[in-house]
Amino acid sequence: HHCHARRGPARRVVTTEAAEHAFIEATAEAAGSEAAAVEAAAVEALAGFDEHRAPIDALVHLAAVPAPAPVQRSTAEHVAAVRDSLPGQGLPWLDALRLRAIEQFAEAGLPTIRDEVWKFTNLRALGRDVYALAPARENGIAVEDLAPHLPADLDCHRLVFVNGRLRADLSDTGALPQGVRLTNLAHLLDDDPDAVQRYFPDDIDGDSPVALNTAFMTDGAILIIDDGVTLDRPVHLLYLADPGDGPSSIHTRNLIVAGAASDATVNESYAGLNSGAYWTNAVTDIVAAEGAKLRHIKLQSEGAEAFHLAATRARFADSVAYHSFVAQTGARLARNEIAATLAGSNIDCRLGGA
């Protein structure tokens, strides 16, 4: 399932903030409903965007151009330079995984439209520059600055990441039900690395952007729900980009584990805080056990000069109900790819987007 989007000129003034609020509020209200109701609410809420920006359409299929060499040449040197700042250093399994990942990317480079699954996503513009790892932003952003990106009056468990790193001072997880673990990757790699390794593949399962994410992943959300637990409120994962002067990249790695007969709603949103050039390269892994119910709603409203590549990889057991809706309103170029493995029977997997 691929979604490709590009921005167009404004036609009527409808604020992005208002449309974002309407979208998330509508989807939150419909979270307990059937998939059709969730999708209908999301489409209706996004009507404001249709007036504000050109309708979402497929990217033009341009001539095949190999991935530029600067990307491959600079990546190995850069990962060596930032190695000490990456979480989980010293864990043998993770160090080996990062090494294999960077070797895979250095050999393959960025995908081109000669690759069948990428033939409608031309990354030539992305490959022209070297996107260094985005710097940490430990201050300069206050809770009040989040208002345009938060749904009004939505009671939720919230994690906020800025430039791919958790900002605990901006997050508010509240009181979590017993049997729910909501934390961040960097913390869990320090506190309980075995819990992370259990769900990480031994090989690089995916194409070269996934490999690059594995090499550079700085942080991400971890949501683990025990068997039979119903999450009382939605989880809102907010990813903000605050790029510096030069092109920068953000590599978040998320993990959602839904135990047997569990029930949860996850809202995931991405936004840019300024007009700088940056690349969000996100990977989300989902594992749902028998009878789990998971509603997964994503809003991508990145900055006008941003590139957004996201891969969601899910594995579902018997009788899982997974309802996903992805809305894209921003970015210079955006691609969402969802790969679902149906490892059982009677699975209800619904993928929607706009």
PDB file of N, CA and C in Angstrom, residues 75-146:
ATOM      1  N   THR A  75      27.749   8.415   3.671  1.00  0.00           N
ATOM      2  CA  THR A  75      26.976   7.810   4.744  1.00  0.00           C
ATOM      3  C   THR A  75      27.833   7.045   5.739  1.00  0.00           C
ATOM      4  N   ALA A  76      28.751   6.224   5.258  1.00  0.00           N
ATOM      5  CA  ALA A  76      29.588   5.434   6.167  1.00  0.00           C
ATOM      6  C   ALA A  76      30.406   6.336   7.086  1.00  0.00           C
ATOM      7  N   GLU A  77      30.978   7.416   6.522  1.00  0.00           N
ATOM      8  CA  GLU A  77      31.761   8.339   7.337  1.00  0.00           C
ATOM      9  C   GLU A  77      30.886   9.021   8.383  1.00  0.00           C
ATOM     10  N   HIS A  78      29.657   9.363   7.980  1.00  0.00           N
ATOM     11  CA  HIS A  78      28.783  10.093   8.898  1.00  0.00           C
ATOM     12  C   HIS A  78      28.338   9.208  10.050  1.00  0.00           C
ATOM     13  N   VAL A  79      27.980   7.950   9.766  1.00  0.00           N
ATOM     14  CA  VAL A  79      27.531   7.078  10.850  1.00  0.00           C
ATOM     15  C   VAL A  79      28.664   6.834  11.835  1.00  0.00           C
ATOM     16  N   ALA A  80      29.909   6.790  11.348  1.00  0.00           N
ATOM     17  CA  ALA A  80      31.046   6.642  12.258  1.00  0.00           C
ATOM     18  C   ALA A  80      31.176   7.869  13.153  1.00  0.00           C
ATOM     19  N   ALA A  81      30.917   9.047  12.578  1.00  0.00           N
ATOM     20  CA  ALA A  81      31.072  10.290  13.334  1.00  0.00           C
ATOM     21  C   ALA A  81      30.012  10.434  14.421  1.00  0.00           C
ATOM     22  N   VAL A  82      28.808   9.917  14.175  1.00  0.00           N
ATOM     23  CA  VAL A  82      27.728  10.107  15.148  1.00  0.00           C
ATOM     24  C   VAL A  82      27.468   8.863  15.985  1.00  0.00           C
ATOM     25  N   ARG A  83      28.285   7.831  15.828  1.00  0.00           N
ATOM     26  CA  ARG A  83      28.028   6.549  16.494  1.00  0.00           C
ATOM     27  C   ARG A  83      27.813   6.715  17.997  1.00  0.00           C
ATOM     28  N   ASP A  84      28.627   7.522  18.635  1.00  0.00           N
ATOM     29  CA  ASP A  84      28.552   7.652  20.085  1.00  0.00           C
ATOM     30  C   ASP A  84      27.254   8.309  20.549  1.00  0.00           C
ATOM     31  N   SER A  85      26.569   9.029  19.649  1.00  0.00           N
ATOM     32  CA  SER A  85      25.329   9.699  20.031  1.00  0.00           C
ATOM     33  C   SER A  85      24.104   8.818  19.830  1.00  0.00           C
ATOM     34  N   LEU A  86      24.282   7.654  19.233  1.00  0.00           N
ATOM     35  CA  LEU A  86      23.147   6.772  18.955  1.00  0.00           C
ATOM     36  C   LEU A  86      22.873   5.876  20.162  1.00  0.00           C
ATOM     37  N   PRO A  87      21.604   5.580  20.424  1.00  0.00           N
ATOM     38  CA  PRO A  87      21.282   4.762  21.603  1.00  0.00           C
ATOM     39  C   PRO A  87      21.684   3.305  21.420  1.00  0.00           C
ATOM     40  N   GLY A  88      21.933   2.640  22.535  1.00  0.00           N
ATOM     41  CA  GLY A  88      22.225   1.214  22.502  1.00  0.00           C
ATOM     42  C   GLY A  88      23.652   0.863  22.152  1.00  0.00           C
ATOM     43  N   GLN A  89      24.569   1.833  22.197  1.00  0.00           N
ATOM     44  CA  GLN A  89      25.965   1.530  21.892  1.00  0.00           C
ATOM     45  C   GLN A  89      26.513   0.510  22.891  1.00  0.00           C
ATOM     46  N   GLY A  90      27.261  -0.453  22.384  1.00  0.00           N
ATOM     47  CA  GLY A  90      27.832  -1.473  23.239  1.00  0.00           C
ATOM     48  C   GLY A  90      27.013  -2.741  23.328  1.00  0.00           C
ATOM     49  N   LEU A  91      25.777  -2.722  22.799  1.00  0.00           N
ATOM     50  CA  LEU A  91      24.987  -3.945  22.727  1.00  0.00           C
ATOM     51  C   LEU A  91      25.441  -4.715  21.495  1.00  0.00           C
ATOM     52  N   PRO A  92      26.047  -5.878  21.654  1.00  0.00           N
ATOM     53  CA  PRO A  92      26.637  -6.582  20.500  1.00  0.00           C
ATOM     54  C   PRO A  92      25.653  -6.827  19.368  1.00  0.00           C
ATOM     55  N   TRP A  93      24.417  -7.235  19.686  1.00  0.00           N
ATOM     56  CA  TRP A  93      23.451  -7.544  18.635  1.00  0.00           C
ATOM     57  C   TRP A  93      23.048  -6.290  17.860  1.00  0.00           C
ATOM     58  N   LEU A  94      22.963  -5.146  18.568  1.00  0.00           N
ATOM     59  CA  LEU A  94      22.557  -3.910  17.906  1.00  0.00           C
ATOM     60  C   LEU A  94      23.712  -3.305  17.114  1.00  0.00           C
ATOM     61  N   ASP A  95      24.932  -3.368  17.671  1.00  0.00           N
ATOM     62  CA  ASP A  95      26.093  -2.879  16.930  1.00  0.00           C
ATOM     63  C   ASP A  95      26.252  -3.644  15.620  1.00  0.00           C
ATOM     64  N   ALA A  96      26.086  -4.976  15.674  1.00  0.00           N
ATOM     65  CA  ALA A  96      26.211  -5.793  14.471  1.00  0.00           C
ATOM     66  C   ALA A  96      25.104  -5.483  13.478  1.00  0.00           C
ATOM     67  N   LEU A  97      23.883  -5.237  13.988  1.00  0.00           N
ATOM     68  CA  LEU A  97      22.758  -4.920  13.114  1.00  0.00           C
ATOM     69  C   LEU A  97      22.967  -3.584  12.410  1.00  0.00           C
ATOM     70  N   ARG A  98      23.451  -2.586  13.159  1.00  0.00           N
ATOM     71  CA  ARG A  98      23.713  -1.281  12.545  1.00  0.00           C
ATOM     72  C   ARG A  98      24.800  -1.400  11.473  1.00  0.00           C
ATOM     73  N   LEU A  99      25.826  -2.192  11.734  1.00  0.00           N
ATOM     74  CA  LEU A  99      26.902  -2.351  10.765  1.00  0.00           C
ATOM     75  C   LEU A  99      26.391  -2.993   9.487  1.00  0.00           C
ATOM     76  N   ARG A 100      25.596  -4.060   9.616  1.00  0.00           N
ATOM     77  CA  ARG A 100      25.044  -4.702   8.425  1.00  0.00           C
ATOM     78  C   ARG A 100      24.139  -3.745   7.662  1.00  0.00           C
ATOM     79  N   ALA A 101      23.409  -2.920   8.396  1.00  0.00           N
ATOM     80  CA  ALA A 101      22.489  -1.978   7.759  1.00  0.00           C
ATOM     81  C   ALA A 101      23.234  -0.939   6.940  1.00  0.00           C
ATOM     82  N   ILE A 102      24.290  -0.379   7.504  1.00  0.00           N
ATOM     83  CA  ILE A 102      25.012   0.660   6.769  1.00  0.00           C
ATOM     84  C   ILE A 102      25.741   0.069   5.579  1.00  0.00           C
ATOM     85  N   GLU A 103      26.206  -1.157   5.699  1.00  0.00           N
ATOM     86  CA  GLU A 103      26.836  -1.813   4.559  1.00  0.00           C
ATOM     87  C   GLU A 103      25.822  -2.051   3.439  1.00  0.00           C
ATOM     88  N   GLN A 104      24.609  -2.438   3.819  1.00  0.00           N
ATOM     89  CA  GLN A 104      23.569  -2.669   2.816  1.00  0.00           C
ATOM     90  C   GLN A 104      23.213  -1.382   2.094  1.00  0.00           C
ATOM     91  N   PHE A 105      23.084  -0.281   2.862  1.00  0.00           N
ATOM     92  CA  PHE A 105      22.739   0.979   2.216  1.00  0.00           C
ATOM     93  C   PHE A 105      23.880   1.482   1.341  1.00  0.00           C
ATOM     94  N   ALA A 106      25.112   1.358   1.842  1.00  0.00           N
ATOM     95  CA  ALA A 106      26.252   1.836   1.057  1.00  0.00           C
ATOM     96  C   ALA A 106      26.346   1.105  -0.274  1.00  0.00           C
ATOM     97  N   GLU A 107      25.957  -0.147  -0.290  1.00  0.00           N
ATOM     98  CA  GLU A 107      26.002  -0.917  -1.542  1.00  0.00           C
ATOM     99  C   GLU A 107      24.837  -0.570  -2.467  1.00  0.00           C
ATOM    100  N   ALA A 108      23.640  -0.393  -1.898  1.00  0.00           N
ATOM    101  CA  ALA A 108      22.445  -0.215  -2.729  1.00  0.00           C
ATOM    102  C   ALA A 108      22.160   1.235  -3.069  1.00  0.00           C
ATOM    103  N   GLY A 109      22.455   2.170  -2.150  1.00  0.00           N
ATOM    104  CA  GLY A 109      22.073   3.552  -2.372  1.00  0.00           C
ATOM    105  C   GLY A 109      20.565   3.722  -2.273  1.00  0.00           C
ATOM    106  N   LEU A 110      20.092   4.911  -2.596  1.00  0.00           N
ATOM    107  CA  LEU A 110      18.656   5.154  -2.584  1.00  0.00           C
ATOM    108  C   LEU A 110      17.978   4.382  -3.708  1.00  0.00           C
ATOM    109  N   PRO A 111      16.737   3.966  -3.498  1.00  0.00           N
ATOM    110  CA  PRO A 111      16.011   3.301  -4.586  1.00  0.00           C
ATOM    111  C   PRO A 111      15.807   4.255  -5.758  1.00  0.00           C
ATOM    112  N   THR A 112      15.696   3.701  -6.948  1.00  0.00           N
ATOM    113  CA  THR A 112      15.375   4.480  -8.137  1.00  0.00           C
ATOM    114  C   THR A 112      14.097   3.930  -8.743  1.00  0.00           C
ATOM    115  N   ILE A 113      13.565   4.626  -9.725  1.00  0.00           N
ATOM    116  CA  ILE A 113      12.323   4.154 -10.335  1.00  0.00           C
ATOM    117  C   ILE A 113      12.562   2.969 -11.255  1.00  0.00           C
ATOM    118  N   ARG A 114      13.802   2.525 -11.330  1.00  0.00           N
ATOM    119  CA  ARG A 114      14.049   1.244 -11.992  1.00  0.00           C
ATOM    120  C   ARG A 114      13.619   0.078 -11.095  1.00  0.00           C
ATOM    121  N   ASP A 115      13.528   0.342  -9.770  1.00  0.00           N
ATOM    122  CA  ASP A 115      13.029  -0.666  -8.840  1.00  0.00           C
ATOM    123  C   ASP A 115      11.509  -0.708  -8.928  1.00  0.00           C
ATOM    124  N   GLU A 116      10.959  -1.888  -9.122  1.00  0.00           N
ATOM    125  CA  GLU A 116       9.530  -2.024  -9.392  1.00  0.00           C
ATOM    126  C   GLU A 116       8.664  -1.328  -8.349  1.00  0.00           C
ATOM    127  N   VAL A 117       8.947  -1.552  -7.059  1.00  0.00           N
ATOM    128  CA  VAL A 117       8.081  -0.987  -6.027  1.00  0.00           C
ATOM    129  C   VAL A 117       8.306   0.507  -5.816  1.00  0.00           C
ATOM    130  N   TRP A 118       9.315   1.065  -6.478  1.00  0.00           N
ATOM    131  CA  TRP A 118       9.588   2.498  -6.354  1.00  0.00           C
ATOM    132  C   TRP A 118       9.374   3.247  -7.665  1.00  0.00           C
ATOM    133  N   LYS A 119       8.760   2.640  -8.634  1.00  0.00           N
ATOM    134  CA  LYS A 119       8.707   3.250  -9.959  1.00  0.00           C
ATOM    135  C   LYS A 119       7.850   4.516 -10.003  1.00  0.00           C
ATOM    136  N   PHE A 120       7.004   4.733  -9.016  1.00  0.00           N
ATOM    137  CA  PHE A 120       6.207   5.961  -8.976  1.00  0.00           C
ATOM    138  C   PHE A 120       6.717   6.939  -7.908  1.00  0.00           C
ATOM    139  N   THR A 121       7.881   6.668  -7.329  1.00  0.00           N
ATOM    140  CA  THR A 121       8.467   7.572  -6.328  1.00  0.00           C
ATOM    141  C   THR A 121       9.889   7.892  -6.750  1.00  0.00           C
ATOM    142  N   ASN A 122      10.084   9.062  -7.316  1.00  0.00           N
ATOM    143  CA  ASN A 122      11.397   9.446  -7.815  1.00  0.00           C
ATOM    144  C   ASN A 122      12.143  10.226  -6.733  1.00  0.00           C
ATOM    145  N   LEU A 123      13.247   9.670  -6.267  1.00  0.00           N
ATOM    146  CA  LEU A 123      14.015  10.270  -5.178  1.00  0.00           C
ATOM    147  C   LEU A 123      15.223  11.059  -5.670  1.00  0.00           C
ATOM    148  N   ARG A 124      15.215  11.442  -6.934  1.00  0.00           N
ATOM    149  CA  ARG A 124      16.360  12.147  -7.493  1.00  0.00           C
ATOM    150  C   ARG A 124      16.665  13.426  -6.703  1.00  0.00           C
ATOM    151  N   ALA A 125      15.624  14.195  -6.365  1.00  0.00           N
ATOM    152  CA  ALA A 125      15.848  15.446  -5.629  1.00  0.00           C
ATOM    153  C   ALA A 125      16.417  15.188  -4.243  1.00  0.00           C
ATOM    154  N   LEU A 126      15.968  14.131  -3.600  1.00  0.00           N
ATOM    155  CA  LEU A 126      16.490  13.786  -2.279  1.00  0.00           C
ATOM    156  C   LEU A 126      17.960  13.413  -2.351  1.00  0.00           C
ATOM    157  N   GLY A 127      18.361  12.732  -3.421  1.00  0.00           N
ATOM    158  CA  GLY A 127      19.737  12.276  -3.541  1.00  0.00           C
ATOM    159  C   GLY A 127      20.742  13.348  -3.890  1.00  0.00           C
ATOM    160  N   ARG A 128      20.288  14.553  -4.197  1.00  0.00           N
ATOM    161  CA  ARG A 128      21.227  15.616  -4.592  1.00  0.00           C
ATOM    162  C   ARG A 128      22.044  16.139  -3.413  1.00  0.00           C
ATOM    163  N   ASP A 129      21.485  16.057  -2.209  1.00  0.00           N
ATOM    164  CA  ASP A 129      22.157  16.612  -1.030  1.00  0.00           C
ATOM    165  C   ASP A 129      22.470  15.515  -0.028  1.00  0.00           C
ATOM    166  N   VAL A 130      23.376  15.826   0.871  1.00  0.00           N
ATOM    167  CA  VAL A 130      23.690  14.933   1.985  1.00  0.00           C
ATOM    168  C   VAL A 130      22.919  15.441   3.205  1.00  0.00           C
ATOM    169  N   TYR A 131      22.078  14.581   3.767  1.00  0.00           N
ATOM    170  CA  TYR A 131      21.229  14.950   4.891  1.00  0.00           C
ATOM    171  C   TYR A 131      21.856  14.426   6.187  1.00  0.00           C
ATOM    172  N   ALA A 132      22.588  15.302   6.859  1.00  0.00           N
ATOM    173  CA  ALA A 132      23.230  14.917   8.115  1.00  0.00           C
ATOM    174  C   ALA A 132      22.171  14.688   9.192  1.00  0.00           C
ATOM    175  N   LEU A 133      22.530  13.927  10.214  1.00  0.00           N
ATOM    176  CA  LEU A 133      21.598  13.643  11.294  1.00  0.00           C
ATOM    177  C   LEU A 133      21.174  14.944  11.968  1.00  0.00           C
ATOM    178  N   ALA A 134      19.877  15.123  12.126  1.00  0.00           N
ATOM    179  CA  ALA A 134      19.351  16.357  12.722  1.00  0.00           C
ATOM    180  C   ALA A 134      19.863  16.516  14.148  1.00  0.00           C
ATOM    181  N   PRO A 135      20.221  17.732  14.533  1.00  0.00           N
ATOM    182  CA  PRO A 135      20.739  17.942  15.893  1.00  0.00           C
ATOM    183  C   PRO A 135      19.644  17.806  16.937  1.00  0.00           C
ATOM    184  N   ALA A 136      20.045  17.460  18.143  1.00  0.00           N
ATOM    185  CA  ALA A 136      19.092  17.399  19.249  1.00  0.00           C
ATOM    186  C   ALA A 136      18.622  18.813  19.584  1.00  0.00           C
ATOM    187  N   ARG A 137      17.352  18.938  19.915  1.00  0.00           N
ATOM    188  CA  ARG A 137      16.780  20.219  20.335  1.00  0.00           C
ATOM    189  C   ARG A 137      16.257  20.042  21.760  1.00  0.00           C
ATOM    190  N   GLU A 138      17.101  20.362  22.722  1.00  0.00           N
ATOM    191  CA  GLU A 138      16.749  20.132  24.116  1.00  0.00           C
ATOM    192  C   GLU A 138      16.038  21.320  24.746  1.00  0.00           C
ATOM    193  N   ASN A 139      15.970  22.417  24.028  1.00  0.00           N
ATOM    194  CA  ASN A 139      15.240  23.586  24.528  1.00  0.00           C
ATOM    195  C   ASN A 139      14.768  24.393  23.326  1.00  0.00           C
ATOM    196  N   GLY A 140      14.208  25.552  23.585  1.00  0.00           N
ATOM    197  CA  GLY A 140      13.730  26.406  22.498  1.00  0.00           C
ATOM    198  C   GLY A 140      12.312  26.101  22.055  1.00  0.00           C
ATOM    199  N   ILE A 141      11.720  25.036  22.576  1.00  0.00           N
ATOM    200  CA  ILE A 141      10.335  24.679  22.261  1.00  0.00           C
ATOM    201  C   ILE A 141       9.609  24.451  23.578  1.00  0.00           C
ATOM    202  N   ALA A 142       8.483  25.130  23.756  1.00  0.00           N
ATOM    203  CA  ALA A 142       7.713  25.009  24.989  1.00  0.00           C
ATOM    204  C   ALA A 142       6.406  24.284  24.708  1.00  0.00           C
ATOM    205  N   VAL A 143       5.746  23.853  25.782  1.00  0.00           N
ATOM    206  CA  VAL A 143       4.469  23.165  25.639  1.00  0.00           C
ATOM    207  C   VAL A 143       3.480  24.023  24.852  1.00  0.00           C
ATOM    208  N   GLU A 144       3.548  25.348  25.064  1.00  0.00           N
ATOM    209  CA  GLU A 144       2.626  26.242  24.362  1.00  0.00           C
ATOM    210  C   GLU A 144       2.814  26.178  22.845  1.00  0.00           C
ATOM    211  N   ASP A 145       4.020  25.851  22.396  1.00  0.00           N
ATOM    212  CA  ASP A 145       4.285  25.778  20.961  1.00  0.00           C
ATOM    213  C   ASP A 145       3.643  24.559  20.308  1.00  0.00           C
ATOM    214  N   LEU A 146       3.175  23.624  21.119  1.00  0.00           N
ATOM    215  CA  LEU A 146       2.570  22.411  20.576  1.00  0.00           C
ATOM    216  C   LEU A 146       1.124  22.618  20.159  1.00  0.00           C
TER     217      LEU A 146
END
